[in-house]
CSV table of C-alpha atoms in Angstrom, one decimal:
chain,number,residue,atom,x,y,z
A,1,MET,CA,128.5,108.8,86.7
A,2,SER,CA,127.1,108.6,90.5
A,3,ASN,CA,127.4,105.4,92.1
A,4,ILE,CA,125.4,103.9,94.8
A,5,SER,CA,127.7,104.7,97.5
A,6,PHE,CA,127.1,108.6,97.2
A,7,LEU,CA,123.3,108.2,97.6
A,8,THR,CA,122.1,109.6,101.0
A,9,ASP,CA,118.4,109.5,100.3
A,10,PHE,CA,115.6,109.1,97.9
A,11,LEU,CA,112.7,110.9,96.8
A,12,LEU,CA,109.4,109.0,96.6
A,13,LEU,CA,106.2,110.1,94.6
A,14,PRO,CA,104.3,113.2,95.7
A,15,LEU,CA,101.0,112.7,96.0
A,16,ALA,CA,99.7,116.5,96.1
A,17,GLU,CA,100.9,119.9,96.6
A,18,THR,CA,98.2,121.6,98.5
A,19,LEU,CA,97.9,121.3,102.3
A,20,GLU,CA,94.1,120.1,101.8
A,21,LEU,CA,95.2,117.3,99.6
A,22,GLN,CA,97.8,116.3,101.7
A,23,LEU,CA,95.5,116.3,105.0
A,24,LEU,CA,92.9,114.1,102.8
A,25,HIS,CA,95.4,111.5,101.8
A,26,PHE,CA,96.8,111.2,105.4
A,27,SER,CA,93.1,110.7,106.5
A,28,LEU,CA,92.5,107.8,104.1
A,29,PHE,CA,95.6,106.4,104.7
A,30,LEU,CA,95.2,106.5,108.5
A,31,GLY,CA,91.6,105.1,108.0
A,32,THR,CA,92.9,102.3,105.9
A,33,TYR,CA,95.8,101.7,108.4
A,34,LEU,CA,93.7,101.4,111.4
A,35,ALA,CA,91.1,99.3,109.6
A,36,ALA,CA,93.8,96.9,108.7
A,37,LEU,CA,94.9,96.9,112.2
A,38,LEU,CA,91.5,96.5,113.9
A,39,ILE,CA,90.3,93.5,111.6
A,40,ASN,CA,93.5,91.5,111.6
A,41,GLY,CA,93.4,92.3,115.1
A,42,LEU,CA,90.5,90.5,115.9
A,43,ILE,CA,91.1,87.7,113.7
A,44,ILE,CA,94.2,87.0,115.7
A,45,THR,CA,92.4,87.7,118.8
A,46,ALA,CA,89.5,85.4,118.0
A,47,ILE,CA,91.9,82.3,116.6
A,48,ALA,CA,93.9,82.8,120.0
A,49,CYS,CA,91.0,83.0,122.5
A,50,ASN,CA,89.0,80.3,120.8
A,51,ASP,CA,90.3,76.6,121.5
A,52,ARG,CA,87.7,75.4,118.6
A,53,LEU,CA,89.9,77.7,116.1
A,54,HIS,CA,93.1,75.7,117.1
A,55,THR,CA,93.1,73.8,114.0
A,56,PRO,CA,95.6,74.0,110.8
A,57,MET,CA,93.4,76.0,108.8
A,58,TYR,CA,92.9,78.8,111.7
A,59,PHE,CA,96.7,78.4,112.5
A,60,PHE,CA,97.6,79.2,108.7
A,61,LEU,CA,95.0,82.2,109.0
A,62,LEU,CA,96.9,83.5,111.7
A,63,ASN,CA,100.0,83.6,109.9
A,64,LEU,CA,98.3,85.2,107.2
A,65,SER,CA,97.1,88.0,109.3
A,66,PHE,CA,100.5,88.4,111.0
A,67,LEU,CA,102.0,88.6,107.5
A,68,ASP,CA,99.3,91.3,106.3
A,69,LEU,CA,99.8,93.4,109.0
A,70,GLY,CA,103.7,93.4,108.6
A,71,PHE,CA,103.1,94.0,105.0
A,72,ILE,CA,100.9,97.2,105.4
A,73,SER,CA,102.8,98.6,108.3
A,74,THR,CA,105.9,98.6,106.1
A,75,THR,CA,104.6,101.2,103.7
A,76,VAL,CA,101.4,103.2,104.9
A,77,PRO,CA,102.8,104.9,108.4
A,78,LYS,CA,105.8,106.0,105.7
A,79,ALA,CA,103.4,107.2,103.2
A,80,MET,CA,101.1,109.1,106.0
A,81,ALA,CA,104.0,110.8,107.3
A,82,ASN,CA,105.2,112.4,104.2
A,83,SER,CA,101.9,113.6,103.5
A,84,LEU,CA,101.7,115.0,106.6
A,85,MET,CA,105.0,116.5,106.9
A,86,HIS,CA,105.0,117.6,103.3
A,87,THR,CA,108.4,115.7,102.3
A,88,ARG,CA,109.4,113.0,100.1
A,89,VAL,CA,112.5,112.2,101.2
A,90,THR,CA,113.6,108.6,102.5
A,91,SER,CA,117.1,107.7,103.7
A,92,TYR,CA,119.1,105.0,101.8
A,93,SER,CA,119.0,102.7,104.7
A,94,GLY,CA,115.2,102.9,105.0
A,95,CYS,CA,114.6,102.5,101.5
A,96,ALA,CA,116.8,99.1,101.5
A,97,ALA,CA,114.8,98.1,104.7
A,98,GLN,CA,111.5,98.7,103.0
A,99,VAL,CA,112.2,96.7,99.7
A,100,PHE,CA,113.4,93.9,102.1
A,101,LEU,CA,110.4,94.2,104.0
A,102,VAL,CA,108.1,94.4,101.1
A,103,VAL,CA,109.3,91.5,99.1
A,104,PHE,CA,109.7,89.4,102.3
A,105,MET,CA,106.0,89.8,103.1
A,106,VAL,CA,105.0,89.1,99.4
A,107,GLY,CA,107.1,86.1,99.2
A,108,GLY,CA,106.0,84.7,102.4
A,109,GLU,CA,102.4,85.4,101.5
A,110,PHE,CA,102.3,83.7,98.5
A,111,SER,CA,104.1,80.6,100.0
A,112,LEU,CA,101.5,80.9,102.7
A,113,LEU,CA,98.7,80.8,100.4
A,114,THR,CA,99.9,77.5,98.8
A,115,VAL,CA,100.4,75.8,102.1
A,116,MET,CA,96.9,76.8,102.9
A,117,SER,CA,95.6,75.3,99.5
A,118,TYR,CA,97.4,72.3,100.0
A,119,ASP,CA,95.7,72.1,103.6
A,120,ARG,CA,92.3,72.4,101.7
A,121,TYR,CA,93.0,70.0,99.3
A,122,VAL,CA,93.8,67.3,102.2
A,123,ALA,CA,90.8,68.0,104.3
A,124,ILE,CA,88.5,67.6,101.3
A,125,CYS,CA,90.1,65.3,99.0
A,126,ARG,CA,92.0,62.7,101.8
A,127,PRO,CA,90.3,63.4,104.9
A,128,LEU,CA,91.0,60.1,106.6
A,129,HIS,CA,94.7,61.3,106.1
A,130,TYR,CA,94.2,64.8,107.4
A,131,GLY,CA,95.4,64.1,111.1
A,132,THR,CA,98.5,62.6,109.9
A,133,LEU,CA,99.5,65.0,107.1
A,134,MET,CA,98.2,68.0,108.9
A,135,SER,CA,99.6,67.4,112.2
A,136,GLY,CA,100.8,70.3,114.9
A,137,ARG,CA,104.6,69.4,113.9
A,138,ALA,CA,103.7,69.2,110.0
A,139,CYS,CA,101.7,72.8,109.7
A,140,VAL,CA,104.5,74.3,112.3
A,141,LYS,CA,107.3,73.3,109.6
A,142,MET,CA,105.2,74.4,106.7
A,143,ALA,CA,104.5,77.8,108.0
A,144,GLY,CA,108.1,78.2,108.9
A,145,ALA,CA,109.2,77.3,105.6
A,146,ALA,CA,106.7,80.0,104.3
A,147,TRP,CA,108.4,82.5,106.4
A,148,VAL,CA,112.2,81.5,105.7
A,149,SER,CA,111.3,81.5,101.8
A,150,GLY,CA,110.3,84.7,102.1
A,151,PHE,CA,113.0,85.7,104.2
A,152,LEU,CA,115.5,83.9,101.7
A,153,ASN,CA,114.1,85.6,98.6
A,154,SER,CA,113.9,89.0,99.7
A,155,LEU,CA,117.6,88.8,101.0
A,156,LEU,CA,118.6,88.0,97.7
A,157,HIS,CA,116.7,90.8,95.8
A,158,THR,CA,117.6,93.4,98.3
A,159,ALA,CA,121.4,92.6,98.2
A,160,ASN,CA,121.5,92.4,94.4
A,161,THR,CA,119.3,95.3,94.0
A,162,PHE,CA,121.5,97.6,96.3
A,163,SER,CA,124.5,96.6,94.9
A,164,ILE,CA,123.7,98.0,91.5
A,165,PRO,CA,125.1,101.5,90.6
A,166,LEU,CA,122.2,104.3,90.5
A,167,CYS,CA,123.2,106.8,88.1
A,168,GLN,CA,119.9,107.9,87.2
A,169,GLY,CA,119.0,110.2,90.0
A,170,ASN,CA,117.2,109.2,93.3
A,171,GLU,CA,113.4,109.8,92.6
A,172,VAL,CA,111.6,106.7,93.1
A,173,GLN,CA,108.3,106.8,91.0
A,174,GLN,CA,106.2,105.2,93.8
A,175,LEU,CA,104.8,105.8,97.3
A,176,PHE,CA,107.5,103.2,98.8
A,177,CYS,CA,110.6,101.9,97.9
A,178,GLU,CA,109.9,98.5,95.7
A,179,VAL,CA,112.4,96.6,93.3
A,180,PRO,CA,110.9,97.5,89.9
A,181,GLN,CA,111.1,101.3,90.7
A,182,THR,CA,114.7,101.4,92.2
A,183,LEU,CA,115.9,99.5,89.1
A,184,LYS,CA,114.8,102.0,86.9
A,185,LEU,CA,117.7,104.2,88.5
A,186,SER,CA,120.3,101.9,87.4
A,187,CYS,CA,122.5,102.5,84.5
A,188,SER,CA,124.8,99.3,84.8
A,189,ASN,CA,124.4,95.9,82.8
A,190,SER,CA,123.8,94.6,86.3
A,191,TYR,CA,120.5,95.4,85.7
A,192,PHE,CA,119.9,92.3,83.6
A,193,ARG,CA,121.0,90.2,86.7
A,194,GLU,CA,118.5,91.5,88.6
A,195,ILE,CA,116.0,91.0,85.9
A,196,GLY,CA,117.0,87.5,85.9
A,197,LEU,CA,116.2,87.2,89.5
A,198,LEU,CA,112.9,88.8,89.1
A,199,VAL,CA,112.2,86.1,86.2
A,200,VAL,CA,112.9,83.3,88.6
A,201,SER,CA,111.0,84.8,91.1
A,202,ALA,CA,107.8,85.4,89.0
A,203,SER,CA,108.5,81.5,87.8
A,204,LEU,CA,108.4,80.5,91.4
A,205,VAL,CA,105.1,82.7,92.0
A,206,LEU,CA,103.4,81.2,88.8
A,207,GLY,CA,104.6,77.8,90.2
A,208,CYS,CA,102.9,78.3,93.5
A,209,PHE,CA,99.7,79.5,91.5
A,210,LEU,CA,99.8,76.8,89.3
A,211,PHE,CA,99.8,74.4,92.4
A,212,ILE,CA,97.0,76.3,93.7
A,213,VAL,CA,94.9,75.9,90.5
A,214,LEU,CA,95.7,72.3,90.3
A,215,SER,CA,94.6,71.8,94.1
A,216,TYR,CA,91.4,73.5,93.5
A,217,VAL,CA,90.6,71.2,90.4
A,218,GLN,CA,90.8,68.5,92.4
A,219,ILE,CA,88.9,70.0,95.4
A,220,PHE,CA,86.0,71.0,93.0
A,221,ARG,CA,85.8,67.2,91.3
A,222,ALA,CA,85.6,65.9,95.2
A,223,VAL,CA,83.1,68.6,95.9
A,224,LEU,CA,80.6,68.1,93.2
A,225,ARG,CA,80.9,64.1,94.2
A,226,ILE,CA,79.3,64.5,97.5
A,227,PRO,CA,75.9,63.8,97.5
A,228,SER,CA,74.7,66.1,100.2
A,229,GLU,CA,73.9,69.7,99.2
A,230,GLN,CA,74.7,70.6,102.8
A,231,GLY,CA,78.0,68.8,102.7
A,232,ARG,CA,79.0,70.5,99.3
A,233,HIS,CA,78.1,74.0,100.9
A,234,LYS,CA,80.6,73.3,103.7
A,235,ALA,CA,83.4,72.3,101.4
A,236,PHE,CA,82.6,75.7,99.2
A,237,SER,CA,82.3,77.7,102.1
A,238,MET,CA,85.7,76.4,103.3
A,239,CYS,CA,87.5,76.9,100.0
A,240,LEU,CA,85.9,79.8,98.5
A,241,PRO,CA,87.4,82.3,100.8
A,242,HIS,CA,90.9,81.2,100.3
A,243,LEU,CA,90.6,81.1,96.6
A,244,ALA,CA,89.0,84.7,96.3
A,245,VAL,CA,92.3,85.9,98.7
A,246,VAL,CA,94.4,84.0,96.1
A,247,SER,CA,93.0,85.7,92.9
A,248,LEU,CA,92.9,89.2,94.3
A,249,PHE,CA,96.7,89.1,95.9
A,250,SER,CA,98.3,87.1,93.0
A,251,SER,CA,96.5,89.4,90.1
A,252,THR,CA,97.6,92.6,91.6
A,253,VAL,CA,101.3,91.4,92.4
A,254,LEU,CA,101.8,89.8,89.0
A,255,PHE,CA,100.5,92.9,87.1
A,256,ALA,CA,102.5,95.1,89.1
A,257,HIS,CA,105.8,93.4,88.5
A,258,LEU,CA,105.2,91.7,85.1
A,259,LYS,CA,103.3,94.3,83.1
A,260,PRO,CA,104.9,95.7,79.9
A,261,PRO,CA,107.0,99.0,79.9
A,262,SER,CA,104.5,100.3,77.7
A,263,PHE,CA,101.6,100.3,80.3
A,264,SER,CA,103.7,101.8,82.9
A,265,SER,CA,102.6,105.1,84.1
A,266,PRO,CA,103.3,106.8,87.4
A,267,THR,CA,99.2,106.9,88.0
A,268,LEU,CA,98.8,103.2,87.0
A,269,ASP,CA,101.8,102.0,89.1
A,270,LEU,CA,100.2,104.1,92.0
A,271,MET,CA,97.1,102.4,91.6
A,272,VAL,CA,98.3,99.1,91.3
A,273,ALA,CA,100.6,99.2,94.5
A,274,VAL,CA,97.7,100.6,96.5
A,275,LEU,CA,95.8,97.5,95.2
A,276,TYR,CA,98.3,95.1,96.0
A,277,VAL,CA,100.0,96.7,99.4
A,278,TRP,CA,96.9,98.0,100.9
A,279,VAL,CA,93.8,96.2,99.7
A,280,PRO,CA,94.6,92.6,100.7
A,281,PRO,CA,95.5,93.5,104.3
A,282,VAL,CA,91.8,94.9,105.1
A,283,MET,CA,89.8,92.6,102.5
A,284,ASN,CA,91.7,88.9,103.6
A,285,PRO,CA,90.3,88.9,107.0
A,286,LEU,CA,86.8,90.4,105.8
A,287,ILE,CA,86.6,87.9,103.2
A,288,TYR,CA,87.4,85.0,105.8
A,289,SER,CA,85.3,86.1,108.6
A,290,MET,CA,82.0,86.7,106.0
A,291,ARG,CA,82.1,83.0,104.8
A,292,ASN,CA,83.2,81.4,108.2
A,293,LYS,CA,80.3,80.9,110.9
A,294,GLU,CA,82.8,80.0,113.8
A,295,ILE,CA,85.0,83.1,113.1
A,296,LYS,CA,82.0,85.5,113.0
A,297,ASP,CA,80.3,83.8,116.2
A,298,THR,CA,83.8,84.3,118.0
A,299,LEU,CA,84.2,87.9,117.0
A,300,LYS,CA,80.5,88.6,118.0
A,301,LYS,CA,81.3,87.0,121.6
A,302,LEU,CA,84.4,89.4,121.8
A,303,VAL,CA,82.7,92.6,120.7
A,304,GLN,CA,79.8,91.6,123.1
A,305,LEU,CA,82.4,90.9,126.1
A,306,VAL,CA,84.2,94.2,125.4
A,307,LEU,CA,80.9,96.3,124.8
A,308,ILE,CA,78.5,94.6,127.3
A,309,PRO,CA,79.4,95.3,131.0
A,310,GLN,CA,79.3,91.7,132.7
A,311,LYS,CA,77.7,91.5,136.0
C-alpha cells in the first residue's frame, strides 16, 4: 500500500489530446482570466478612487473583488500552463497549496456574502441604527472575521486531507486540486473523518445561506411597506445584485460538493467546477455594476480619464 509520503506529484484531468484543442482551451482560459482581472480591477479602482463609495456596502464589495481575484488566480493560471505545455503534472506541495487556497476563498466568500446580507438588512430594516451598527470599526471587524473564518476552515481541511494515506493512485479527476477529488484517492478509514469535516462545513454554509434567506425575507417585507415606488425601486436595486451573486455562488458550490456519487462523472464535475470557480469572479462585478448607478458613473469617468486625453 502506498502512503502519502511517497507521493511527489499528482496528475490533473487532461482536457484534450490535440495541439489545436489545447491552444483553444488556453485561449478560453486566458480570456476568462483577463476578463476577471479587468472587471474586478476596475471595481477595486472605482471604489478606491471615489470618496462617495467609501461606505460599508462598497467596502465589502471591495473585499469580495479581492477574494474573486484570488479565487480565479488559484486555478486558472495552472490550467492555462498545463494546456499550453501539454502536461498534467502538479507537485505535491502545489496541490496542497491549491486545495488550501480554493477552500480559503470559498469559505471567505460565503462568510463575506453573509456579512453583506446583514449590511443590507440593517440599511433597510434598521436605518436609524445603521451608523452605529455598521461603523468603520465594525465593518473592519466583520470583514476580518470573514477572512479569518475562511483561513481556519481551509487550514483544518488541508491538514486533514493531506494527512490521509492515498493509495488509489495519483490521478485527480479535475482541472485543479480540490478536497472531494483528492479524497477519492484515499483508502484509509480516516476518509470518514474528512467526510465529517465536510458535513460540518456544509452545515456552516447552509447556516450562512439560511441567515441570508431570513435577512432577505425581512428586507422584502420592509421594502413592500415603502409607500414610494421610487423608494422601493432603490431598495430593490441595492439588494437584487447581492441576492443574484449569493444564488449563483451557493448553488454551484453546494452542488459540486454535496451531489450524490451516482451523479458524479468527469464531465459533470468539470462543468460544475467551471461554474463555481470561474464564472462568479467574472459575473459578480458585472452583476453589481449593471445594477448600481454610482459604480457605473465612476467607471465611465475612469474610462474617459484613461482614453480621452486631458487638455
